[in-house]
mmCIF file of C-alpha atoms in Angstrom:
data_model
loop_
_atom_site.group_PDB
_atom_site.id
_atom_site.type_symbol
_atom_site.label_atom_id
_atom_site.label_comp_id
_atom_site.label_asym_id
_atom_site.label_seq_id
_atom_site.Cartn_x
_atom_site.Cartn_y
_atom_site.Cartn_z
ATOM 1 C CA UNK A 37 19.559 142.605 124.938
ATOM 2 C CA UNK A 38 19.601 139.043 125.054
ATOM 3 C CA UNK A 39 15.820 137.107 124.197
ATOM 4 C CA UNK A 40 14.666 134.098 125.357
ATOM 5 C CA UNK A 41 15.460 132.397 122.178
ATOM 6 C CA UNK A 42 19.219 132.570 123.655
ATOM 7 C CA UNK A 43 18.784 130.442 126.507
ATOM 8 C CA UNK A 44 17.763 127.331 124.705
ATOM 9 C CA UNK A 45 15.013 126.777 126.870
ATOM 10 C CA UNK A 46 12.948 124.163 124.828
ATOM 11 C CA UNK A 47 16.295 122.372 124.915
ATOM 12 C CA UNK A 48 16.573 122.812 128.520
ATOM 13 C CA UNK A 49 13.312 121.326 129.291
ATOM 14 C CA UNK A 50 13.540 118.896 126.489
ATOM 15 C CA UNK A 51 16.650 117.387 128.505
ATOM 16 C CA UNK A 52 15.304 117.973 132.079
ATOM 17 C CA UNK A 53 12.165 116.145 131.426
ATOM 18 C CA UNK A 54 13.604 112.987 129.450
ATOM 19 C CA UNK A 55 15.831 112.220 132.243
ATOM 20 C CA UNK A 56 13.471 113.056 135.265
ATOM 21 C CA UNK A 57 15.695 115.557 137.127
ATOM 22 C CA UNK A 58 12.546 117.247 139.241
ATOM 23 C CA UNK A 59 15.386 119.460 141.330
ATOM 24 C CA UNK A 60 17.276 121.273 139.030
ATOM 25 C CA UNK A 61 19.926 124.372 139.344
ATOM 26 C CA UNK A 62 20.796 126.742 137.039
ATOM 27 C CA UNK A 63 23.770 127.870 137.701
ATOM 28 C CA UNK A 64 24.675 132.099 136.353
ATOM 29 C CA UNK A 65 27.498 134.189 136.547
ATOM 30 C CA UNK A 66 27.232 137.158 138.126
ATOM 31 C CA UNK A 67 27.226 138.828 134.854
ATOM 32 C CA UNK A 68 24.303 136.949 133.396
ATOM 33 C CA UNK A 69 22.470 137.174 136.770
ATOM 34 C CA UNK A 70 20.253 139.900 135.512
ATOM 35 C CA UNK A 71 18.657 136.909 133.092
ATOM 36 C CA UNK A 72 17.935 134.522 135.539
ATOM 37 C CA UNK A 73 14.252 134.950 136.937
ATOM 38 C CA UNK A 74 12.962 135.239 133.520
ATOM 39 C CA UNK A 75 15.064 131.920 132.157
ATOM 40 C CA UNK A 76 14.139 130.287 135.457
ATOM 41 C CA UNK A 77 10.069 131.455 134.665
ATOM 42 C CA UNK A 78 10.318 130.390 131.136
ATOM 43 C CA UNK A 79 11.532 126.842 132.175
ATOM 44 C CA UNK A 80 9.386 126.364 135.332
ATOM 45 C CA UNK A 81 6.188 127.337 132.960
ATOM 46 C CA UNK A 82 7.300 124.287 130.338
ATOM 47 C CA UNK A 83 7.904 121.858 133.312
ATOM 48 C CA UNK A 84 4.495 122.372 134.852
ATOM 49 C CA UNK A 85 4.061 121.709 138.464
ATOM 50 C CA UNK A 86 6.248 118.782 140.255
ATOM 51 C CA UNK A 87 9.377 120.053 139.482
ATOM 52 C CA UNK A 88 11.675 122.425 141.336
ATOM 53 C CA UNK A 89 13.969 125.211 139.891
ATOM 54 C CA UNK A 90 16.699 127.195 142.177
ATOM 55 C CA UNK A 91 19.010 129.514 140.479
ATOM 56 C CA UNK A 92 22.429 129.195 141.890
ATOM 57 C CA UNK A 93 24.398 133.247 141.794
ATOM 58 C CA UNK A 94 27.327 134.145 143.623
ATOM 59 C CA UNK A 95 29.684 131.481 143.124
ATOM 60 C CA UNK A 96 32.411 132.275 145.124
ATOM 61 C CA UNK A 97 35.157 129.673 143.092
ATOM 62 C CA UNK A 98 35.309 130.558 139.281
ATOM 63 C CA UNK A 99 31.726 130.875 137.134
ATOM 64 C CA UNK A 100 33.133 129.270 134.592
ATOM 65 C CA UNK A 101 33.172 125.820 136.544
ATOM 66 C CA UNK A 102 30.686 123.979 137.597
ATOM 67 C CA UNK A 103 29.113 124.562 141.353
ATOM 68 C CA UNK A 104 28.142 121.334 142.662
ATOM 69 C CA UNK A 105 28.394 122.112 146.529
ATOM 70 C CA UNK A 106 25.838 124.413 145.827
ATOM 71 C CA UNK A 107 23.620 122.548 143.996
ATOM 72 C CA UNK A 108 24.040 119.994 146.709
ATOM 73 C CA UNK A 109 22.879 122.539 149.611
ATOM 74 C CA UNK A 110 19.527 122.002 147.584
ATOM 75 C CA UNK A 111 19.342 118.449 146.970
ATOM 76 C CA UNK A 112 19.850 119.169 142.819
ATOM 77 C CA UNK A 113 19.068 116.325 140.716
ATOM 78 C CA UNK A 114 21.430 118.352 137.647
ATOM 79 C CA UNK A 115 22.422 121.795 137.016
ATOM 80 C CA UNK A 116 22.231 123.860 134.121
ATOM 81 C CA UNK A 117 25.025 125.971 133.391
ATOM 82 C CA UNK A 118 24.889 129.239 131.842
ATOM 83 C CA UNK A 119 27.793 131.378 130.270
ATOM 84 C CA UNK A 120 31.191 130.669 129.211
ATOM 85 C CA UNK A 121 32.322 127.147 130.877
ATOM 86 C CA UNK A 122 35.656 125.526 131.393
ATOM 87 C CA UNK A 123 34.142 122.111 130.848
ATOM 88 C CA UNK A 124 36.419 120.231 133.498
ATOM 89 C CA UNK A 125 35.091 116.942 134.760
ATOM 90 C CA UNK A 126 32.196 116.743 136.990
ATOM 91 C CA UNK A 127 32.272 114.391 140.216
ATOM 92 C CA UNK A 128 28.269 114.006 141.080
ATOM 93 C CA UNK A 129 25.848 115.976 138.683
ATOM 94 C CA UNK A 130 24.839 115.587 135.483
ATOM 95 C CA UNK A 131 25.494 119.468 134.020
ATOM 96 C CA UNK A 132 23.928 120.803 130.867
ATOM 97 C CA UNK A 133 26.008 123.744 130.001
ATOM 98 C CA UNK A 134 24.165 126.416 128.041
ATOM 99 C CA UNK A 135 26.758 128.818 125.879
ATOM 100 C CA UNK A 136 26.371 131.827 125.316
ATOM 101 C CA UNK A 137 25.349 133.345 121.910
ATOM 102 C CA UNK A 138 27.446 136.695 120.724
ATOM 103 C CA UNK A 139 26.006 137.727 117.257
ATOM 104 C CA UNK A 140 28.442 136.722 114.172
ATOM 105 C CA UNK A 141 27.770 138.256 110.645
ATOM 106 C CA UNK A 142 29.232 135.008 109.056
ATOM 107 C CA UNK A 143 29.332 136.788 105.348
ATOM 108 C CA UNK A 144 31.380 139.595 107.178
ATOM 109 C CA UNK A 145 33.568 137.133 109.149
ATOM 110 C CA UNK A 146 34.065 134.988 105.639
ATOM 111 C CA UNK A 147 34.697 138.014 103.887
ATOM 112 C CA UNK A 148 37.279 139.265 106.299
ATOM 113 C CA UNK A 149 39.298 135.830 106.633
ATOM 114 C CA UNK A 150 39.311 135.697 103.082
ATOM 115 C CA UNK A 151 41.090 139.240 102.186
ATOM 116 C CA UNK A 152 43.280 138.416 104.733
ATOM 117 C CA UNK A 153 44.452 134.830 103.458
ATOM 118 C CA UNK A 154 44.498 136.851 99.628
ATOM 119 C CA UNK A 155 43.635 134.756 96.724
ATOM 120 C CA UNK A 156 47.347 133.248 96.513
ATOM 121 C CA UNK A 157 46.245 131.083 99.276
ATOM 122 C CA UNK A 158 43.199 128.880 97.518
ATOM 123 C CA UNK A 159 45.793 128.344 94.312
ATOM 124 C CA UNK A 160 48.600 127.296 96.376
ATOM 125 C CA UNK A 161 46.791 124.850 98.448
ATOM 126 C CA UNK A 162 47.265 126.242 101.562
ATOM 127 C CA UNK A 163 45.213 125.762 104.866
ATOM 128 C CA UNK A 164 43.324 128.077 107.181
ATOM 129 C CA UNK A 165 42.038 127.059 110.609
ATOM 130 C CA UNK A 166 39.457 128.945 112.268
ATOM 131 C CA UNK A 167 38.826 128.508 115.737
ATOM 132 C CA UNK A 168 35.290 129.974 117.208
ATOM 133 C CA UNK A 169 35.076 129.843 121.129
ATOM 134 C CA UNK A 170 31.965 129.539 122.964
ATOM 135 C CA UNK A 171 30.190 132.762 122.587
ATOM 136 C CA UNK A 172 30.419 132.007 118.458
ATOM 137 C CA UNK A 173 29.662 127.748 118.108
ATOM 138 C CA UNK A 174 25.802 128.365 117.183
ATOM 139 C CA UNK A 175 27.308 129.860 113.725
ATOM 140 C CA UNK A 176 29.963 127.465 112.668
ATOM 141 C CA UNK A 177 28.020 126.097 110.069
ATOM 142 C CA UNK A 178 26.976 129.531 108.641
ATOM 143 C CA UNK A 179 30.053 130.707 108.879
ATOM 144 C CA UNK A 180 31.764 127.754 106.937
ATOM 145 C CA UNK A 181 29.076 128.059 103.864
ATOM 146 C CA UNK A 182 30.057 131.924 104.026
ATOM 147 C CA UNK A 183 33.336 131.122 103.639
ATOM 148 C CA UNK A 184 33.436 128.361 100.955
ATOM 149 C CA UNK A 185 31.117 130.477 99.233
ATOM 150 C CA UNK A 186 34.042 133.790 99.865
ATOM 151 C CA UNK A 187 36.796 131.524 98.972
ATOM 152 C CA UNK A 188 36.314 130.013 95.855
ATOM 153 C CA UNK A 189 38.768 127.557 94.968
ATOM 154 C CA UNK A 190 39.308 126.477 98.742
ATOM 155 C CA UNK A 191 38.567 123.505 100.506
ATOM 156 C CA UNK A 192 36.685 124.547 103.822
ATOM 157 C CA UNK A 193 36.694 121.820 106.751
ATOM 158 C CA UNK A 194 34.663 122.445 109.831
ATOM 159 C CA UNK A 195 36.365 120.629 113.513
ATOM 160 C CA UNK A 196 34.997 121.049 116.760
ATOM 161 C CA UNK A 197 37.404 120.786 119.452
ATOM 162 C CA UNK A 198 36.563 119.913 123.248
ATOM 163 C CA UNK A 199 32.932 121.044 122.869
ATOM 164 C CA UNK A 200 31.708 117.247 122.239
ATOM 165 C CA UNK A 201 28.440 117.909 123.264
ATOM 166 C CA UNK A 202 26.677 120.264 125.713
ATOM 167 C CA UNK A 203 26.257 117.667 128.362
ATOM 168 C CA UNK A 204 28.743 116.242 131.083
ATOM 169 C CA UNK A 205 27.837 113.279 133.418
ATOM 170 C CA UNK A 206 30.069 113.022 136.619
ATOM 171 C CA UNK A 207 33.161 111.077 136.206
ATOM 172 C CA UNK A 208 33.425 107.954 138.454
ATOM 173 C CA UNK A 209 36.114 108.182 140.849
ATOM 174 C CA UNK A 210 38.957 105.411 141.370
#
């Protein structure tokens, strides 16, 4: 069961506050929808009064983008989007995509990508590459201490890759 601690709702407010958006969306996936009136609660209760929050369900093209008709049908000032995202280009809202947050053992995960690289690979200089989607991001940086602590001898390099930020402003169109 997910807690409230794993919607990032400080952030949330944090972001809707400092840029005035008093209509906001959040936007769920069907599977997530379960979550909403408490996430939508927890944020209305931080904002205080003067600010509206709709929660957007059902969207009928792909959960994973962004649903800006919708949050157009109620005059939304941003939307806040939970779940996995395909982070393509917005045209008119600023979006705030919250990930989600699967639980990662990062000593277990070290240890694992370790035995399976072998201890030939630190002494003959070779590279690894791991790649966390979404769900895992929150623990990159534990699990890259786990593993230069694992793999002695290795030089461990953390890159993100198309996950800049958590924020996306609409793209101007030509």
């Amino acid at each position: 069961a997910l807690s409230l601690e794993d919607w990032d709702i400080e952030r949330t407010t944090q972001y809707i506050l400092a840029n005035n958006h008093r209509n906001v969306t959040l936007q769920f996936p069907d599977h997530l929808l379960k979550y909403s009136a408490p996430v939508a609660a927890a944020i209305k209760r931080c904002l205080g009064s003067g600010y509206t929050v709709a929660i957007l369900a059902d969207t009928a093209f792909n959960p994973e983008a962004v649903d800006e008709v919708a949050a157009r049908h109620v005059n939304a000032s941003c939307v806040v989007h939970y779940g996995h995202a395909s982070l393509a280009a917005v045209s008119e809202l600023p979006v705030l995509y919250v990930f989600p947050r699967t639980p990662l053992h990062a000593r277990h995960t070290a240890a694992a990508i370790a035995s399976s690289l072998g201890a030939s690979s630190a002494s003959s200089g070779a590279t690894a590459v791991v790649i966390l989607d979404q769900p895992y991001l929150h623990a990159a940086g534990r699990v890259q201490a786990a593993l230069q602590a694992a793999a002695s001898g290795w030089q461990v390099v953390r890159a993100s890759a198309a996950v800049p930020c958590s924020l996306s402003q609409p793209v101007a169109s030509t």
